[in-house]
PDB file of C-alpha atoms in Angstrom:
ATOM      1  CA  UNK A  13      -2.979  30.367  14.922  1.00  0.00           C
ATOM      2  CA  UNK A  14      -0.161  30.461  17.905  1.00  0.00           C
ATOM      3  CA  UNK A  15       1.975  27.489  17.734  1.00  0.00           C
ATOM      4  CA  UNK A  16       3.111  26.258  21.177  1.00  0.00           C
ATOM      5  CA  UNK A  17       7.277  27.864  20.519  1.00  0.00           C
ATOM      6  CA  UNK A  18       7.860  28.467  23.393  1.00  0.00           C
ATOM      7  CA  UNK A  19       7.670  24.788  24.687  1.00  0.00           C
ATOM      8  CA  UNK A  20       9.580  23.088  22.061  1.00  0.00           C
ATOM      9  CA  UNK A  21      12.135  26.780  22.025  1.00  0.00           C
ATOM     10  CA  UNK A  22      12.788  26.412  26.213  1.00  0.00           C
ATOM     11  CA  UNK A  23      14.489  22.511  26.707  1.00  0.00           C
ATOM     12  CA  UNK A  24      17.217  24.443  23.807  1.00  0.00           C
ATOM     13  CA  UNK A  25      16.993  27.554  26.448  1.00  0.00           C
ATOM     14  CA  UNK A  26      17.660  25.599  29.949  1.00  0.00           C
ATOM     15  CA  UNK A  27      20.428  23.421  28.149  1.00  0.00           C
ATOM     16  CA  UNK A  28      21.934  26.345  26.839  1.00  0.00           C
ATOM     17  CA  UNK A  29      20.916  26.870  23.480  1.00  0.00           C
ATOM     18  CA  UNK A  30      20.396  30.066  22.506  1.00  0.00           C
ATOM     19  CA  UNK A  31      18.403  30.005  18.844  1.00  0.00           C
ATOM     20  CA  UNK A  32      20.575  32.207  16.430  1.00  0.00           C
ATOM     21  CA  UNK A  33      23.427  32.089  18.892  1.00  0.00           C
ATOM     22  CA  UNK A  34      25.869  30.939  16.618  1.00  0.00           C
ATOM     23  CA  UNK A  35      25.897  27.545  17.818  1.00  0.00           C
ATOM     24  CA  UNK A  36      27.551  24.982  15.413  1.00  0.00           C
ATOM     25  CA  UNK A  37      24.540  22.855  14.192  1.00  0.00           C
ATOM     26  CA  UNK A  38      25.144  18.919  15.197  1.00  0.00           C
ATOM     27  CA  UNK A  39      22.486  17.013  13.913  1.00  0.00           C
ATOM     28  CA  UNK A  40      23.004  13.734  15.661  1.00  0.00           C
ATOM     29  CA  UNK A  41      23.455  15.847  19.057  1.00  0.00           C
ATOM     30  CA  UNK A  42      20.042  17.101  18.027  1.00  0.00           C
ATOM     31  CA  UNK A  43      18.718  14.411  17.281  1.00  0.00           C
ATOM     32  CA  UNK A  44      19.709  12.793  20.826  1.00  0.00           C
ATOM     33  CA  UNK A  45      18.434  15.827  22.755  1.00  0.00           C
ATOM     34  CA  UNK A  46      15.341  15.837  20.909  1.00  0.00           C
ATOM     35  CA  UNK A  47      14.977  11.888  22.107  1.00  0.00           C
ATOM     36  CA  UNK A  48      15.169  12.467  25.443  1.00  0.00           C
ATOM     37  CA  UNK A  49      13.322  16.206  25.351  1.00  0.00           C
ATOM     38  CA  UNK A  50       9.945  15.211  22.997  1.00  0.00           C
ATOM     39  CA  UNK A  51       9.951  11.250  23.592  1.00  0.00           C
ATOM     40  CA  UNK A  52       6.593  10.932  20.834  1.00  0.00           C
ATOM     41  CA  UNK A  53       8.247  12.466  18.006  1.00  0.00           C
ATOM     42  CA  UNK A  54      10.636   9.391  18.800  1.00  0.00           C
ATOM     43  CA  UNK A  55       8.608   6.862  19.392  1.00  0.00           C
ATOM     44  CA  UNK A  56       5.601   6.249  17.687  1.00  0.00           C
ATOM     45  CA  UNK A  57       3.564   4.875  20.539  1.00  0.00           C
ATOM     46  CA  UNK A  58       3.927   7.838  23.169  1.00  0.00           C
ATOM     47  CA  UNK A  59       1.456   9.481  20.962  1.00  0.00           C
ATOM     48  CA  UNK A  60      -0.665   6.959  19.931  1.00  0.00           C
ATOM     49  CA  UNK A  61      -3.326   7.363  22.447  1.00  0.00           C
ATOM     50  CA  UNK A  62      -6.157   4.035  21.410  1.00  0.00           C
ATOM     51  CA  UNK A  63      -2.936   1.757  20.808  1.00  0.00           C
ATOM     52  CA  UNK A  64      -3.375   0.297  24.197  1.00  0.00           C
ATOM     53  CA  UNK A  65      -7.036  -0.158  22.877  1.00  0.00           C
ATOM     54  CA  UNK A  66      -5.904  -2.593  19.668  1.00  0.00           C
ATOM     55  CA  UNK A  67      -2.562  -4.304  22.125  1.00  0.00           C
ATOM     56  CA  UNK A  68      -5.762  -5.523  23.471  1.00  0.00           C
ATOM     57  CA  UNK A  69      -6.449  -7.415  20.540  1.00  0.00           C
ATOM     58  CA  UNK A  70      -2.902  -8.684  19.202  1.00  0.00           C
ATOM     59  CA  UNK A  71      -3.091 -12.073  19.050  1.00  0.00           C
ATOM     60  CA  UNK A  72      -6.293 -11.365  16.794  1.00  0.00           C
ATOM     61  CA  UNK A  73      -5.119  -9.465  14.734  1.00  0.00           C
ATOM     62  CA  UNK A  74      -1.826 -11.612  14.093  1.00  0.00           C
ATOM     63  CA  UNK A  75      -4.365 -14.047  13.814  1.00  0.00           C
ATOM     64  CA  UNK A  76      -6.444 -12.390  10.700  1.00  0.00           C
ATOM     65  CA  UNK A  77      -2.711 -11.328   9.470  1.00  0.00           C
ATOM     66  CA  UNK A  78      -2.029 -14.663   9.351  1.00  0.00           C
ATOM     67  CA  UNK A  79      -5.461 -15.181   6.895  1.00  0.00           C
ATOM     68  CA  UNK A  80      -4.448 -12.336   4.577  1.00  0.00           C
ATOM     69  CA  UNK A  81      -7.297 -10.188   5.839  1.00  0.00           C
ATOM     70  CA  UNK A  82      -6.375  -6.255   5.035  1.00  0.00           C
ATOM     71  CA  UNK A  83      -6.403  -3.966   7.616  1.00  0.00           C
ATOM     72  CA  UNK A  84      -9.055  -1.760   6.105  1.00  0.00           C
ATOM     73  CA  UNK A  85     -10.697  -5.355   6.991  1.00  0.00           C
ATOM     74  CA  UNK A  86      -9.384  -5.596  10.392  1.00  0.00           C
ATOM     75  CA  UNK A  87     -10.300  -1.965  11.492  1.00  0.00           C
ATOM     76  CA  UNK A  88     -13.709  -2.348  10.524  1.00  0.00           C
ATOM     77  CA  UNK A  89     -13.934  -5.532  12.377  1.00  0.00           C
ATOM     78  CA  UNK A  90     -11.916  -3.724  15.152  1.00  0.00           C
ATOM     79  CA  UNK A  91     -14.207  -0.483  15.833  1.00  0.00           C
ATOM     80  CA  UNK A  92     -18.434  -3.257  15.239  1.00  0.00           C
ATOM     81  CA  UNK A  93     -17.057  -6.440  16.857  1.00  0.00           C
ATOM     82  CA  UNK A  94     -14.280  -5.077  19.656  1.00  0.00           C
ATOM     83  CA  UNK A  95     -15.869  -2.088  19.712  1.00  0.00           C
ATOM     84  CA  UNK A  96     -12.846   0.112  19.335  1.00  0.00           C
ATOM     85  CA  UNK A  97     -12.559   3.456  17.932  1.00  0.00           C
ATOM     86  CA  UNK A  98      -9.970   3.285  16.384  1.00  0.00           C
ATOM     87  CA  UNK A  99      -9.515   4.296  12.692  1.00  0.00           C
ATOM     88  CA  UNK A 100      -7.873   2.454   9.412  1.00  0.00           C
ATOM     89  CA  UNK A 101      -5.105   4.288   9.854  1.00  0.00           C
ATOM     90  CA  UNK A 102      -4.474   4.474  13.597  1.00  0.00           C
ATOM     91  CA  UNK A 103      -4.187   0.135  12.989  1.00  0.00           C
ATOM     92  CA  UNK A 104      -1.909   0.353   9.694  1.00  0.00           C
ATOM     93  CA  UNK A 105      -0.197   1.955  12.130  1.00  0.00           C
ATOM     94  CA  UNK A 106       0.291   0.166  14.691  1.00  0.00           C
ATOM     95  CA  UNK A 107       0.215  -2.920  12.433  1.00  0.00           C
ATOM     96  CA  UNK A 108       3.473  -1.040  10.650  1.00  0.00           C
ATOM     97  CA  UNK A 109       5.159  -0.666  13.926  1.00  0.00           C
ATOM     98  CA  UNK A 110       4.583  -4.268  15.868  1.00  0.00           C
ATOM     99  CA  UNK A 111       4.212  -6.654  12.714  1.00  0.00           C
ATOM    100  CA  UNK A 112       7.292  -4.906  11.399  1.00  0.00           C
ATOM    101  CA  UNK A 113       9.341  -7.955  10.274  1.00  0.00           C
ATOM    102  CA  UNK A 114       5.575  -9.333   8.635  1.00  0.00           C
ATOM    103  CA  UNK A 115       4.992  -5.776   6.708  1.00  0.00           C
ATOM    104  CA  UNK A 116       7.861  -5.988   4.831  1.00  0.00           C
ATOM    105  CA  UNK A 117       8.492  -9.872   3.900  1.00  0.00           C
ATOM    106  CA  UNK A 118       5.412  -9.028   2.745  1.00  0.00           C
ATOM    107  CA  UNK A 119       6.661  -5.635   0.245  1.00  0.00           C
ATOM    108  CA  UNK A 120       9.783  -8.072  -0.327  1.00  0.00           C
ATOM    109  CA  UNK A 121       9.583  -9.208  -4.086  1.00  0.00           C
ATOM    110  CA  UNK A 122      11.387 -11.951  -5.582  1.00  0.00           C
ATOM    111  CA  UNK A 123      12.626 -11.474  -8.830  1.00  0.00           C
ATOM    112  CA  UNK A 124      11.460 -14.383 -11.595  1.00  0.00           C
ATOM    113  CA  UNK A 125      13.947 -16.150 -13.608  1.00  0.00           C
ATOM    114  CA  UNK A 126      13.980 -15.559 -17.484  1.00  0.00           C
ATOM    115  CA  UNK A 127      11.921 -16.446 -19.925  1.00  0.00           C
ATOM    116  CA  UNK A 128      11.232 -18.221 -22.723  1.00  0.00           C
ATOM    117  CA  UNK A 129      11.228 -16.257 -25.539  1.00  0.00           C
ATOM    118  CA  UNK A 130       7.988 -16.326 -27.078  1.00  0.00           C
ATOM    119  CA  UNK A 131       6.290 -17.150 -23.886  1.00  0.00           C
ATOM    120  CA  UNK A 132       5.344 -13.794 -23.401  1.00  0.00           C
ATOM    121  CA  UNK A 133       4.519 -10.707 -25.052  1.00  0.00           C
ATOM    122  CA  UNK A 134       3.326  -7.390 -24.327  1.00  0.00           C
ATOM    123  CA  UNK A 135       0.746  -4.880 -26.141  1.00  0.00           C
ATOM    124  CA  UNK A 136       0.840  -1.270 -25.720  1.00  0.00           C
ATOM    125  CA  UNK A 137      -3.389  -0.500 -25.949  1.00  0.00           C
ATOM    126  CA  UNK A 138      -2.602   3.036 -27.004  1.00  0.00           C
ATOM    127  CA  UNK A 139      -1.148   2.011 -30.061  1.00  0.00           C
ATOM    128  CA  UNK A 140      -3.429  -0.009 -31.058  1.00  0.00           C
ATOM    129  CA  UNK A 141      -6.817   1.140 -32.690  1.00  0.00           C
ATOM    130  CA  UNK A 142     -10.066   0.846 -34.673  1.00  0.00           C
ATOM    131  CA  UNK A 143     -10.013  -0.644 -38.004  1.00  0.00           C
ATOM    132  CA  UNK A 144     -10.792   2.021 -40.277  1.00  0.00           C
ATOM    133  CA  UNK A 145     -14.636   1.269 -41.769  1.00  0.00           C
ATOM    134  CA  UNK A 146     -15.082  -0.849 -44.732  1.00  0.00           C
TER     135      UNK A 146
END
């Protein structure tokens, strides 16, 4: 399998940054250059060809999320009811990017307060053994 090395090497060569030339690596500089040379690496919308089709249903998706519908169900309904040819993983990436605040809020957990002694217990299932036969 051939990798398109020239595609990725050409911008650096044009900028006067040949490989292995003793050039000191500056991570921040490279991040800036890569963002300019290859915007699809930095911005997921630049490489998401099906996102415009999903975006046409943005308000509908928002309503589904308000009703706590799963991403798998949203993806299935987009395909079946709206005729959008997308995979679940694409819909998941779209929702993660476009509804980032909602996704972050759904992952947040609130610490619970103290539980009075004796109100709860824990049982280790690996310790429970059946009684010996009589």
